[in-house]
CSV table of C-alpha atoms and ligand atoms in Angstrom, one decimal:
chain,number,residue,atom,x,y,z
A,23,MET,CA,0.6,-41.0,-38.8
A,24,LYS,CA,1.0,-36.9,-38.4
A,25,VAL,CA,0.5,-36.0,-34.6
A,26,ILE,CA,3.4,-34.9,-32.7
A,27,PRO,CA,3.7,-35.9,-29.5
A,28,LEU,CA,3.8,-39.3,-31.6
A,29,PRO,CA,0.8,-41.7,-29.7
A,30,LEU,CA,1.9,-44.6,-28.1
A,31,TYR,CA,-0.1,-46.7,-30.4
A,32,TYR,CA,-2.3,-46.3,-33.5
A,33,GLU,CA,-3.7,-47.9,-36.6
A,34,GLU,CA,-4.3,-45.8,-40.1
A,35,LYS,CA,-7.4,-46.8,-42.4
A,36,GLU,CA,-8.4,-45.8,-45.2
A,37,GLY,CA,-11.8,-44.1,-44.9
A,38,GLN,CA,-13.1,-40.6,-44.1
A,39,LEU,CA,-15.2,-39.1,-41.4
A,40,ILE,CA,-16.4,-35.5,-43.1
A,41,LEU,CA,-18.2,-32.8,-40.5
A,42,THR,CA,-21.4,-31.4,-42.1
A,43,ASP,CA,-24.2,-31.4,-39.7
A,44,THR,CA,-22.5,-33.6,-37.2
A,45,THR,CA,-24.1,-34.9,-33.9
A,46,PHE,CA,-22.4,-34.6,-30.6
A,47,HIS,CA,-22.8,-36.4,-27.4
A,48,PHE,CA,-20.8,-36.3,-24.4
A,49,SER,CA,-20.3,-37.7,-20.9
A,50,GLU,CA,-21.2,-35.2,-18.0
A,51,GLU,CA,-18.0,-35.8,-16.2
A,52,LEU,CA,-15.8,-34.7,-19.7
A,53,ALA,CA,-18.3,-31.0,-19.7
A,54,GLU,CA,-15.2,-29.1,-19.7
A,55,SER,CA,-13.3,-30.6,-22.4
A,56,ALA,CA,-16.5,-31.2,-24.5
A,57,ALA,CA,-17.1,-27.6,-24.8
A,58,PHE,CA,-13.2,-27.1,-25.3
A,59,PHE,CA,-14.0,-29.5,-28.2
A,60,GLN,CA,-17.0,-27.4,-29.7
A,61,GLN,CA,-15.4,-24.1,-29.5
A,62,PHE,CA,-12.5,-25.5,-31.7
A,63,ILE,CA,-14.7,-27.1,-34.6
A,64,LEU,CA,-17.0,-24.0,-34.0
A,65,MET,CA,-14.3,-21.3,-34.4
A,66,LYS,CA,-12.1,-23.7,-37.1
A,67,THR,CA,-14.9,-25.2,-39.4
A,68,GLY,CA,-18.2,-23.1,-38.6
A,69,ILE,CA,-20.1,-25.9,-37.7
A,70,ASN,CA,-22.4,-25.9,-34.5
A,71,LEU,CA,-22.1,-29.6,-33.7
A,72,ARG,CA,-25.6,-30.4,-32.5
A,73,SER,CA,-26.3,-32.2,-29.2
A,74,GLU,CA,-28.0,-35.2,-29.5
A,75,LYS,CA,-28.3,-38.8,-27.5
A,76,TYR,CA,-27.0,-40.9,-30.3
A,77,ALA,CA,-24.7,-38.7,-31.9
A,78,GLN,CA,-21.9,-39.4,-34.4
A,79,ILE,CA,-19.4,-37.9,-31.9
A,80,ASN,CA,-18.9,-39.4,-28.7
A,81,PHE,CA,-17.2,-38.3,-25.5
A,82,VAL,CA,-17.3,-41.5,-23.2
A,83,LEU,CA,-15.9,-42.0,-19.6
A,84,ASP,CA,-14.1,-45.3,-19.1
A,85,PHE,CA,-12.8,-45.9,-15.7
A,86,ASN,CA,-10.4,-48.6,-17.2
A,87,LEU,CA,-7.8,-45.8,-18.7
A,88,GLY,CA,-5.7,-44.4,-16.4
A,89,GLU,CA,-5.5,-40.5,-15.5
A,90,GLU,CA,-4.2,-38.9,-18.7
A,91,GLU,CA,-5.0,-41.7,-20.9
A,92,TYR,CA,-7.2,-41.4,-23.9
A,93,GLN,CA,-8.3,-43.6,-27.1
A,94,LEU,CA,-10.1,-42.6,-30.2
A,95,ASP,CA,-11.9,-44.0,-32.9
A,96,ILE,CA,-12.4,-42.9,-35.8
A,97,SER,CA,-14.4,-44.2,-38.7
A,98,GLU,CA,-16.5,-43.1,-41.2
A,99,HIS,CA,-19.4,-42.8,-39.4
A,100,SER,CA,-18.7,-42.3,-36.0
A,101,LEU,CA,-15.8,-40.4,-33.5
A,102,MET,CA,-15.4,-42.1,-30.2
A,103,LEU,CA,-13.1,-39.9,-27.4
A,104,ALA,CA,-12.4,-42.2,-24.9
A,105,ALA,CA,-11.1,-40.9,-21.6
A,106,ARG,CA,-11.5,-41.4,-17.3
A,107,THR,CA,-10.5,-37.6,-16.5
A,108,ASP,CA,-11.5,-34.8,-18.4
A,109,SER,CA,-7.5,-34.1,-18.4
A,110,GLY,CA,-7.3,-37.4,-20.4
A,111,ALA,CA,-9.9,-36.1,-22.7
A,112,TYR,CA,-8.3,-33.2,-23.2
A,113,TYR,CA,-5.3,-34.3,-24.8
A,114,GLY,CA,-7.3,-36.5,-26.7
A,115,ILE,CA,-8.6,-33.3,-28.2
A,116,GLN,CA,-5.1,-32.3,-28.3
A,117,THR,CA,-4.8,-35.0,-31.2
A,118,LEU,CA,-8.0,-34.1,-32.7
A,119,ILE,CA,-6.7,-30.1,-33.4
A,120,GLN,CA,-3.5,-32.0,-35.4
A,121,LEU,CA,-5.7,-34.8,-37.4
A,122,LEU,CA,-8.6,-32.5,-38.8
A,123,GLU,CA,-8.1,-31.9,-42.4
A,124,TYR,CA,-9.4,-29.9,-44.9
A,125,LYS,CA,-9.8,-30.5,-48.3
A,126,ASP,CA,-12.5,-29.6,-51.8
A,127,GLY,CA,-14.7,-27.7,-49.1
A,128,LYS,CA,-15.0,-30.2,-46.8
A,129,TYR,CA,-13.5,-31.0,-43.0
A,130,TYR,CA,-12.9,-34.4,-41.9
A,131,TYR,CA,-11.2,-36.6,-39.9
A,132,PRO,CA,-8.8,-39.8,-41.2
A,133,GLU,CA,-10.6,-42.9,-40.0
A,134,ILE,CA,-8.4,-44.1,-37.4
A,135,TYR,CA,-7.7,-46.2,-33.7
A,136,ILE,CA,-5.4,-44.3,-31.0
A,137,GLU,CA,-4.5,-45.7,-27.5
A,138,ASP,CA,-2.3,-42.9,-26.0
A,139,ARG,CA,-0.9,-42.0,-22.8
A,140,PRO,CA,2.2,-40.2,-21.5
A,141,LYS,CA,5.7,-41.2,-20.7
A,142,PHE,CA,6.3,-39.0,-18.2
A,143,ALA,CA,4.3,-37.4,-15.6
A,144,TYR,CA,5.5,-34.2,-15.4
A,145,ARG,CA,6.3,-32.3,-18.6
A,146,GLY,CA,7.0,-28.5,-17.7
A,147,PHE,CA,8.0,-25.6,-19.5
A,148,MET,CA,9.7,-22.7,-17.4
A,149,PHE,CA,9.4,-19.2,-18.7
A,150,ASP,CA,11.5,-16.4,-16.7
A,151,ILE,CA,9.4,-13.2,-16.6
A,152,ALA,CA,12.0,-12.0,-14.2
A,153,ARG,CA,14.9,-11.0,-16.6
A,154,HIS,CA,12.6,-9.0,-19.2
A,155,PHE,CA,8.9,-8.7,-18.0
A,156,PHE,CA,5.7,-10.5,-20.0
A,157,GLY,CA,2.2,-10.1,-18.7
A,158,LYS,CA,-0.7,-11.7,-18.4
A,159,GLY,CA,-1.8,-11.6,-22.0
A,160,GLU,CA,1.6,-13.3,-22.9
A,161,ILE,CA,1.9,-16.2,-20.5
A,162,MET,CA,-2.2,-17.1,-21.3
A,163,ARG,CA,-0.6,-17.4,-24.7
A,164,LEU,CA,2.3,-20.0,-24.0
A,165,ILE,CA,-0.5,-22.1,-21.8
A,166,ASP,CA,-2.1,-21.8,-25.0
A,167,LEU,CA,0.6,-23.3,-27.1
A,168,ILE,CA,2.2,-25.5,-24.8
A,169,SER,CA,-0.7,-27.2,-23.5
A,170,PHE,CA,-1.2,-28.1,-27.1
A,171,HIS,CA,1.9,-29.8,-26.8
A,172,LYS,CA,0.4,-31.7,-23.9
A,173,PHE,CA,2.4,-29.9,-21.6
A,174,ASN,CA,0.9,-29.7,-17.7
A,175,TYR,CA,3.2,-27.8,-16.0
A,176,LEU,CA,4.2,-24.3,-16.2
A,177,HIS,CA,7.0,-22.9,-13.8
A,178,LEU,CA,7.0,-19.1,-13.7
A,179,HIS,CA,10.6,-18.1,-12.7
A,180,LEU,CA,9.1,-14.9,-10.7
A,181,THR,CA,12.0,-13.2,-9.1
A,182,ASP,CA,15.5,-12.9,-9.9
A,183,ASP,CA,18.4,-10.1,-9.5
A,184,GLN,CA,16.8,-7.9,-12.4
A,185,GLY,CA,13.1,-7.6,-11.2
A,186,TRP,CA,10.9,-8.8,-8.9
A,187,ARG,CA,7.1,-9.7,-10.9
A,188,LEU,CA,4.7,-10.7,-8.3
A,189,GLU,CA,2.1,-8.3,-6.0
A,190,SER,CA,3.0,-8.7,-2.0
A,191,GLU,CA,0.2,-6.4,0.3
A,192,LYS,CA,2.9,-6.9,3.3
A,193,TYR,CA,5.9,-6.0,1.1
A,194,PRO,CA,4.7,-2.9,-1.0
A,195,ARG,CA,8.5,-2.2,-1.9
A,196,LEU,CA,9.0,-5.1,-4.0
A,197,GLN,CA,6.3,-3.4,-6.3
A,198,GLU,CA,7.7,-0.4,-5.8
A,199,ILE,CA,11.5,-0.8,-5.8
A,200,SER,CA,12.5,-4.0,-6.6
A,201,SER,CA,10.0,-4.9,-10.2
A,202,ARG,CA,11.9,-1.7,-11.6
A,203,ARG,CA,15.4,-1.1,-12.9
A,204,ARG,CA,17.2,1.7,-14.6
A,205,GLY,CA,18.1,0.1,-17.8
A,206,THR,CA,19.8,-3.1,-19.4
A,207,ILE,CA,23.0,-4.5,-20.4
A,208,LEU,CA,23.3,-4.9,-23.9
A,209,LYS,CA,25.6,-7.1,-26.2
A,210,ASP,CA,28.4,-4.6,-26.5
A,211,GLY,CA,28.4,-4.3,-22.3
A,212,THR,CA,26.9,-1.1,-22.3
A,213,ILE,CA,23.3,-0.3,-20.2
A,214,ASP,CA,20.7,1.2,-22.2
A,215,GLY,CA,19.7,3.7,-20.0
A,216,ILE,CA,15.9,2.3,-20.3
A,217,ALA,CA,13.9,1.9,-17.4
A,218,HIS,CA,12.5,-1.7,-17.3
A,219,TYR,CA,9.5,-2.1,-15.0
A,220,GLY,CA,6.5,-4.6,-14.2
A,221,TYR,CA,4.8,-7.0,-11.8
A,222,LEU,CA,1.7,-9.0,-12.3
A,223,LYS,CA,-1.3,-8.1,-9.8
A,224,LYS,CA,-2.6,-10.9,-7.6
A,225,GLN,CA,-5.9,-10.6,-9.4
A,226,GLU,CA,-3.9,-11.4,-12.7
A,227,LEU,CA,-2.0,-14.3,-11.3
A,228,LYS,CA,-5.3,-15.9,-10.1
A,229,GLU,CA,-6.9,-15.5,-13.6
A,230,ILE,CA,-3.0,-17.0,-15.0
A,231,VAL,CA,-3.7,-20.0,-12.2
A,232,GLU,CA,-7.6,-20.5,-13.5
A,233,TYR,CA,-7.0,-20.1,-17.4
A,234,ALA,CA,-3.7,-23.0,-16.7
A,235,ARG,CA,-6.3,-25.2,-14.8
A,236,LEU,CA,-8.8,-25.4,-17.2
A,237,ARG,CA,-5.8,-26.3,-19.8
A,238,HIS,CA,-4.8,-29.1,-17.5
A,239,LEU,CA,-1.8,-27.1,-16.7
A,240,GLU,CA,-0.4,-26.3,-12.9
A,241,VAL,CA,1.6,-22.9,-12.4
A,242,ILE,CA,4.3,-23.4,-10.4
A,243,PRO,CA,5.5,-20.4,-8.8
A,244,GLU,CA,9.3,-19.9,-7.9
A,245,ILE,CA,10.9,-17.1,-5.4
A,246,ASP,CA,14.1,-18.0,-6.4
A,247,MET,CA,16.4,-18.0,-2.8
A,248,PRO,CA,18.9,-17.2,-1.3
A,249,GLY,CA,20.7,-16.3,-4.3
A,250,HIS,CA,19.5,-14.6,-7.3
A,251,MET,CA,17.8,-11.9,-4.9
A,252,THR,CA,19.6,-8.4,-5.5
A,253,SER,CA,15.9,-7.0,-6.4
A,254,LEU,CA,14.4,-8.0,-2.9
A,255,LEU,CA,17.9,-6.5,-1.7
A,256,ALA,CA,17.8,-3.3,-3.3
A,257,ALA,CA,14.2,-2.7,-1.4
A,258,TYR,CA,15.0,-4.2,2.1
A,259,PRO,CA,18.7,-4.4,2.5
A,260,GLU,CA,18.5,-5.1,6.2
A,261,LEU,CA,18.5,-8.6,5.0
A,262,LEU,CA,21.9,-8.4,3.2
A,263,CYS,CA,24.6,-10.6,5.5
A,264,SER,CA,27.0,-8.2,8.3
A,265,GLY,CA,29.1,-5.7,6.8
A,266,VAL,CA,28.2,-5.9,3.6
A,267,ASN,CA,27.9,-2.5,1.6
A,268,ASP,CA,24.2,-1.9,1.5
A,269,ASN,CA,24.1,0.8,-1.4
A,270,ILE,CA,22.4,-2.0,-3.8
A,271,GLU,CA,20.2,-1.6,-6.9
A,272,VAL,CA,18.0,-3.9,-8.7
A,273,ARG,CA,20.8,-5.4,-11.4
A,274,SER,CA,21.2,-4.1,-15.2
A,275,ALA,CA,23.5,-7.1,-16.2
A,276,TRP,CA,23.4,-10.6,-16.6
A,277,GLY,CA,24.8,-13.2,-14.3
A,278,ILE,CA,25.7,-14.3,-10.7
A,279,SER,CA,25.9,-11.7,-7.8
A,280,LYS,CA,27.6,-12.1,-4.6
A,281,ASP,CA,24.7,-10.6,-3.0
A,282,ILE,CA,22.2,-13.4,-1.3
A,283,LEU,CA,19.7,-13.2,1.8
A,284,CYS,CA,21.5,-13.5,5.2
A,285,ALA,CA,20.6,-17.1,6.5
A,286,GLY,CA,21.8,-15.9,10.2
A,287,ASN,CA,19.2,-13.4,10.4
A,288,GLU,CA,15.7,-14.3,12.0
A,289,LEU,CA,14.3,-11.4,9.5
A,290,THR,CA,14.9,-13.1,6.6
A,291,TYR,CA,13.1,-16.2,7.5
A,292,LYS,CA,10.0,-14.0,9.0
A,293,ILE,CA,9.8,-12.2,5.5
A,294,LEU,CA,10.2,-15.1,3.0
A,295,GLU,CA,7.7,-17.0,5.1
A,296,ASP,CA,5.4,-14.0,4.7
A,297,LEU,CA,6.1,-14.1,1.2
A,298,LEU,CA,5.8,-17.8,0.7
A,299,LEU,CA,1.6,-17.4,2.8
A,300,GLU,CA,1.4,-14.9,-0.1
A,301,VAL,CA,2.5,-16.8,-3.1
A,302,MET,CA,0.2,-19.9,-1.8
A,303,GLU,CA,-3.0,-17.8,-1.4
A,304,VAL,CA,-2.7,-16.7,-5.0
A,305,PHE,CA,-0.8,-20.3,-6.7
A,306,PRO,CA,-2.8,-23.4,-5.6
A,307,SER,CA,-0.2,-25.6,-6.8
A,308,ARG,CA,1.1,-28.8,-5.3
A,309,TYR,CA,4.8,-27.5,-6.1
A,310,ILE,CA,6.5,-24.6,-4.8
A,311,HIS,CA,10.2,-23.8,-6.8
A,312,LEU,CA,12.5,-22.2,-4.0
A,313,GLY,CA,15.4,-22.3,-6.4
A,314,GLY,CA,18.9,-22.1,-4.7
A,315,ASP,CA,20.8,-22.1,-7.8
A,316,GLU,CA,23.9,-20.2,-7.6
A,317,ALA,CA,24.2,-18.7,-3.9
A,318,PRO,CA,28.0,-17.8,-4.3
A,319,LYS,CA,29.1,-18.2,-0.2
A,320,ASP,CA,31.4,-15.7,-0.2
A,321,ASN,CA,28.8,-13.1,2.3
A,322,TRP,CA,28.1,-15.8,4.6
A,323,ARG,CA,31.7,-16.7,5.3
A,324,ASN,CA,32.3,-13.3,6.6
A,325,CYS,CA,29.0,-12.8,8.6
A,326,SER,CA,28.9,-13.0,11.9
A,327,LEU,CA,25.2,-13.7,12.3
A,328,CYS,CA,25.8,-16.7,9.2
A,329,GLN,CA,28.1,-18.1,11.2
A,330,GLU,CA,26.8,-18.1,14.5
A,331,LYS,CA,24.2,-20.0,13.1
A,332,ILE,CA,26.5,-22.5,11.5
A,333,LYS,CA,27.5,-22.8,15.2
A,334,LYS,CA,24.2,-23.0,16.9
A,335,GLU,CA,22.9,-25.4,14.3
A,336,ASN,CA,26.1,-27.5,14.2
A,337,LEU,CA,26.1,-27.1,10.6
A,338,GLU,CA,29.4,-28.3,8.9
A,339,ASN,CA,29.7,-25.3,6.6
A,340,GLU,CA,28.2,-22.6,4.4
A,341,GLU,CA,26.8,-25.2,1.8
A,342,ALA,CA,25.2,-27.4,4.9
A,343,LEU,CA,23.6,-23.5,5.7
A,344,GLN,CA,22.0,-23.9,2.4
A,345,ALA,CA,20.6,-26.8,3.2
A,346,TYR,CA,19.0,-25.9,6.7
A,347,PHE,CA,17.9,-22.7,4.9
A,348,PHE,CA,15.9,-24.7,2.5
A,349,ASN,CA,15.0,-27.5,4.6
A,350,HIS,CA,13.7,-24.8,6.9
A,351,PHE,CA,11.4,-23.5,4.2
A,352,GLN,CA,10.2,-27.0,2.8
A,353,ASN,CA,9.1,-27.7,6.5
A,354,PHE,CA,7.2,-24.0,6.5
A,355,LEU,CA,5.6,-25.1,3.0
A,356,SER,CA,4.8,-29.1,4.1
A,357,LYS,CA,2.3,-27.4,6.7
A,358,TYR,CA,0.4,-26.0,4.3
A,359,GLY,CA,0.4,-29.3,2.0
A,360,ARG,CA,3.0,-28.0,-0.2
A,361,VAL,CA,6.0,-30.2,-1.6
A,362,ALA,CA,9.3,-27.6,-2.5
A,363,ILE,CA,11.2,-28.3,-5.9
A,364,GLY,CA,15.2,-26.8,-5.8
A,365,TRP,CA,18.0,-26.4,-8.6
A,366,ASN,CA,20.5,-29.2,-8.0
A,367,ASP,CA,22.8,-26.7,-6.9
A,368,GLY,CA,21.6,-27.3,-3.5
A,369,LEU,CA,22.1,-31.1,-3.8
A,370,HIS,CA,23.4,-31.9,-0.5
A,371,PRO,CA,23.1,-34.9,1.8
A,372,ASP,CA,20.9,-32.7,4.7
A,373,LEU,CA,18.6,-31.7,2.3
A,374,ASN,CA,15.3,-33.2,2.9
A,375,GLU,CA,13.8,-36.3,1.5
A,376,SER,CA,11.4,-34.8,0.0
A,377,VAL,CA,13.0,-32.0,-1.8
A,378,ILE,CA,12.4,-32.4,-5.7
A,379,ILE,CA,15.7,-31.6,-7.3
A,380,GLN,CA,15.3,-30.2,-10.9
A,381,HIS,CA,18.6,-31.1,-12.9
A,382,TRP,CA,20.4,-28.7,-15.0
A,383,LYS,CA,23.7,-28.0,-13.9
A,384,PRO,CA,26.4,-29.3,-16.6
A,385,GLY,CA,29.6,-31.6,-15.1
A,386,THR,CA,26.9,-32.7,-11.7
A,387,ARG,CA,24.6,-35.0,-13.6
A,388,LYS,CA,26.2,-38.4,-11.5
A,389,LYS,CA,25.9,-36.7,-8.4
A,390,THR,CA,22.1,-36.0,-9.6
A,391,VAL,CA,21.7,-39.9,-10.8
A,392,LYS,CA,23.2,-41.1,-7.8
A,393,ALA,CA,20.3,-39.1,-5.8
A,394,ALA,CA,17.6,-40.6,-8.0
A,395,ASN,CA,18.9,-44.4,-8.1
A,396,SER,CA,18.9,-44.1,-4.2
A,397,SER,CA,15.4,-42.1,-2.9
A,398,ARG,CA,15.4,-38.6,-4.6
A,399,LYS,CA,12.8,-37.2,-7.1
A,400,VAL,CA,14.1,-35.9,-10.1
A,401,ILE,CA,13.0,-33.4,-12.8
A,402,MET,CA,15.5,-33.6,-15.7
A,403,SER,CA,16.5,-29.8,-17.2
A,404,ASP,CA,19.9,-30.6,-18.5
A,405,PHE,CA,21.4,-27.5,-19.5
A,406,LEU,CA,22.8,-28.7,-22.7
A,407,TYR,CA,19.7,-30.4,-24.3
A,408,LEU,CA,16.8,-28.5,-22.9
A,409,TYR,CA,17.7,-24.6,-22.2
A,410,LEU,CA,15.5,-23.1,-25.0
A,411,ASP,CA,16.9,-19.7,-24.7
A,412,TYR,CA,19.8,-21.0,-25.7
A,413,PRO,CA,20.9,-21.0,-29.9
A,414,TYR,CA,20.1,-23.8,-32.2
A,415,ALA,CA,24.1,-23.3,-33.3
A,416,MET,CA,24.5,-25.0,-29.8
A,417,THR,CA,21.8,-27.2,-29.1
A,418,PRO,CA,20.3,-27.9,-32.4
A,419,LEU,CA,16.5,-29.8,-32.9
A,420,ALA,CA,18.0,-33.2,-33.1
A,421,LYS,CA,20.0,-32.8,-30.4
A,422,THR,CA,17.0,-31.6,-27.7
A,423,TYR,CA,15.0,-34.7,-29.6
A,424,ASN,CA,17.9,-37.5,-28.5
A,425,TYR,CA,17.8,-36.3,-25.2
A,426,ASN,CA,17.7,-38.9,-22.9
A,427,PRO,CA,16.4,-38.0,-19.7
A,428,LEU,CA,16.7,-41.5,-18.0
A,429,LYS,CA,20.7,-42.1,-18.9
A,430,GLY,CA,22.3,-43.9,-16.4
A,431,ILE,CA,18.9,-44.3,-14.1
A,432,GLU,CA,18.2,-47.3,-12.4
A,433,LYS,CA,14.9,-46.3,-10.7
A,434,GLU,CA,12.6,-44.7,-13.0
A,435,GLU,CA,10.1,-44.1,-11.0
A,436,ASN,CA,12.3,-41.7,-9.2
A,437,ILE,CA,12.6,-39.3,-12.5
A,438,LEU,CA,9.0,-37.6,-12.4
A,439,GLY,CA,9.7,-36.0,-15.8
A,440,ILE,CA,11.4,-33.1,-17.8
A,441,GLU,CA,11.5,-29.0,-18.3
A,442,ALA,CA,12.6,-26.9,-20.7
A,443,PRO,CA,13.3,-23.7,-19.8
A,444,LEU,CA,13.1,-20.3,-21.3
A,445,TRP,CA,15.5,-17.7,-19.8
A,446,THR,CA,15.0,-14.4,-21.1
A,447,GLU,CA,18.5,-12.2,-20.4
A,448,TRP,CA,18.5,-12.2,-24.4
A,449,VAL,CA,14.5,-12.8,-25.1
A,450,ALA,CA,13.1,-9.6,-24.8
A,451,ASN,CA,10.5,-9.7,-27.2
A,452,ARG,CA,7.2,-11.8,-28.8
A,453,ALA,CA,9.3,-12.8,-31.8
A,454,LYS,CA,12.4,-14.4,-29.9
A,455,ILE,CA,10.2,-15.8,-27.6
A,456,ASP,CA,8.8,-18.0,-30.5
A,457,PHE,CA,11.9,-18.4,-32.4
A,458,GLN,CA,13.7,-19.8,-29.3
A,459,ILE,CA,10.6,-22.1,-28.3
A,460,PHE,CA,8.9,-23.6,-31.5
A,461,PRO,CA,9.8,-26.3,-32.8
A,462,ARG,CA,12.6,-27.1,-30.3
A,463,ILE,CA,9.1,-27.5,-27.5
A,464,ALA,CA,7.4,-29.9,-29.8
A,465,ALA,CA,10.8,-32.7,-29.8
A,466,VAL,CA,11.2,-31.9,-25.9
A,467,ALA,CA,7.2,-32.9,-25.7
A,468,GLU,CA,8.1,-36.2,-27.7
A,469,VAL,CA,10.8,-36.9,-25.3
A,470,ALA,CA,8.4,-35.8,-22.3
A,471,TRP,CA,5.2,-37.7,-23.7
A,472,THR,CA,6.1,-40.5,-26.3
A,473,ALA,CA,7.4,-43.8,-25.0
A,474,PRO,CA,11.2,-43.8,-25.5
A,475,GLU,CA,11.6,-46.8,-28.0
A,476,LEU,CA,9.1,-45.4,-30.5
A,477,LYS,CA,11.2,-42.3,-30.8
A,478,ASP,CA,12.5,-41.4,-34.3
A,479,TYR,CA,14.1,-37.9,-35.5
A,480,ASP,CA,13.2,-38.9,-39.0
A,481,SER,CA,9.6,-39.5,-38.1
A,482,PHE,CA,9.8,-36.3,-36.4
A,483,ARG,CA,11.0,-34.3,-38.9
A,484,LYS,CA,8.5,-35.7,-41.4
A,485,ARG,CA,5.7,-35.1,-38.7
A,486,LEU,CA,6.7,-31.2,-38.0
A,487,ASN,CA,6.0,-30.4,-41.4
A,488,TYR,CA,2.2,-30.7,-40.7
A,489,LEU,CA,2.5,-28.9,-37.8
A,490,TYR,CA,4.4,-25.7,-38.9
A,491,PRO,CA,0.8,-24.6,-41.1
A,492,ILE,CA,-0.7,-24.8,-37.8
A,493,TYR,CA,2.3,-22.7,-36.0
A,494,GLN,CA,1.4,-20.5,-38.8
A,495,LYS,CA,-2.0,-20.4,-38.2
A,496,MET,CA,-1.4,-19.5,-34.7
A,497,GLY,CA,1.0,-16.5,-35.4
A,498,VAL,CA,3.8,-18.5,-34.0
A,499,ASN,CA,7.3,-17.2,-35.2
A,500,PHE,CA,9.0,-20.4,-35.6
A,501,ALA,CA,12.6,-21.5,-36.4
A,502,ARG,CA,12.5,-22.4,-39.6
A,503,ASN,CA,14.3,-25.5,-41.2
A,504,LYS,CA,17.4,-24.1,-42.3
A,505,GLU,CA,17.9,-22.4,-38.4
A,506,ILE,CA,17.4,-25.5,-36.8
A,507,LYS,CA,19.9,-27.5,-38.8
A,508,PRO,CA,22.9,-25.3,-38.7
A,509,GLY,CA,25.9,-26.9,-40.7
A,510,PHE,CA,29.3,-27.6,-38.5
A,511,LEU,CA,30.8,-24.1,-39.3
A,512,LYS,CA,28.0,-22.1,-38.4
A,513,ARG,CA,27.6,-24.1,-35.2
A,514,ILE,CA,31.1,-23.3,-34.0
A,515,ILE,CA,31.0,-19.4,-35.0
A,516,ASN,CA,27.8,-19.0,-33.6
A,517,THR,CA,27.9,-21.0,-30.4
A,518,ARG,CA,31.2,-19.0,-29.9
A,519,SER,CA,29.9,-15.6,-30.5
A,520,TRP,CA,26.6,-15.9,-28.2
A,521,TRP,CA,29.2,-17.0,-25.7
A,522,LYS,CA,30.8,-13.8,-25.7
A,523,ASN,CA,27.8,-12.0,-26.1
A,524,GLU,CA,28.0,-10.4,-29.4
A,525,ASP,CA,25.2,-9.4,-31.7
A,526,SER,CA,25.3,-12.4,-34.6
A,527,GLU,CA,23.5,-12.6,-37.9
A,528,PHE,CA,22.1,-16.0,-36.9
A,529,LEU,CA,21.2,-14.9,-33.2
A,530,LYS,CA,18.7,-11.9,-34.3
A,531,GLU,CA,16.9,-13.9,-36.1
B,627,ACM,C1,19.7,-21.8,-13.3
B,627,ACM,O1,19.9,-22.1,-15.0
B,627,ACM,N1,20.4,-20.6,-12.5
B,627,ACM,C2,18.8,-22.7,-13.2
B,628,ZN,ZN1,24.8,-13.1,6.9
């Protein structure tokens, strides 16, 4: 078996199905995936699968299977892919892409029987295009690559202190001012003085959403609030708290800003609602991410408007004000049938039941687990295991692979799944994106998809050797063996230099 993520059940046999003048038949309900498969076979082998009623390759509908489930039955004479939905069939095809063999001038499939379905319904990857901007082409390339690993959610971190990356018709200063910064901080602490800018037009975002939909991925937009908002505040400083110096710019340095949105100003609510309407117009996703991480309350404590709000709404303190703020937008989104996700910094007793928490923050797991063990829905993104922007020295492949999202969890149904973020403070180009993601994303895929009792790191490492040539053909700059398993000393030295923001040879690769 060479497939990643490892299927739930399989039986391997000796024979082979050789592809030559092969015939193909599919149920109309699976037409989209059938077209995808035909295209793959044509590109890869040059063989044009011929449509025929009684065919060697059959895609059939099976109502007994689950939403994302598929079965594959390959013998010397036939290949049958069964699924209930197009997405089930799509995942079967991703397996077929990995199973295809070539020898002595012939393409063939090994004889095999597979039953497969995901462990978790939510298998996410997050891409930060705020710290460094990446456009439609790069996002679509990543959609191809993560859907190949059977992921079904792409979370786009669209806004942050260092840049606003989506067009607004109502608030054009967001693209004129917020989407551009004067420079970018370097490892030595100086600013490079090179303007960095970019944003996605609504039309481009719609194309991305459609491209993802065809690959059975939902794109979740994130508008991070009330913190990480310097880029918007640089264009609309009237949303700062009272008494705060409003001479602010889109940030060139990383880190956490004290300048957050005023939660006592009605204009804040008005502008964000307008923006969320624009967001929903572009993104049909069930989930909208409202951020909520790293929002220092210094300004709120000293702001007459925020303090008035706390009094008027009978709130306990500034943390309760953030929950109030979040609930306001959750209620707004729910009017349109949407559900809010928030980073776990915002987990608070007052927070609406329906808000999904994305757990990331080290040292807070107990609190998140407690919430999940009562009734909170949670997506796990533990910083120490799933943050793909951190060096392999700190987070080696094996550590990510052996991550257990269900540790301490009594109500498994409350863990929707996992998500691996790629923040891009120190990721400025495609080569670095690939190096950080691959092959760790394959490990994440196996945590998300494969039944935990079947996970085995040695088996995974062996199967990775079959994935590398595929990465190579796709032009992916994956990390090599010596890089994903650094020795003890290298781990210490490089992790230290990472945290000190020093350039080290290891980090540069
Ligand atoms: C985060 O890493 N600030 C969610
Ligand atoms: Zn305020």
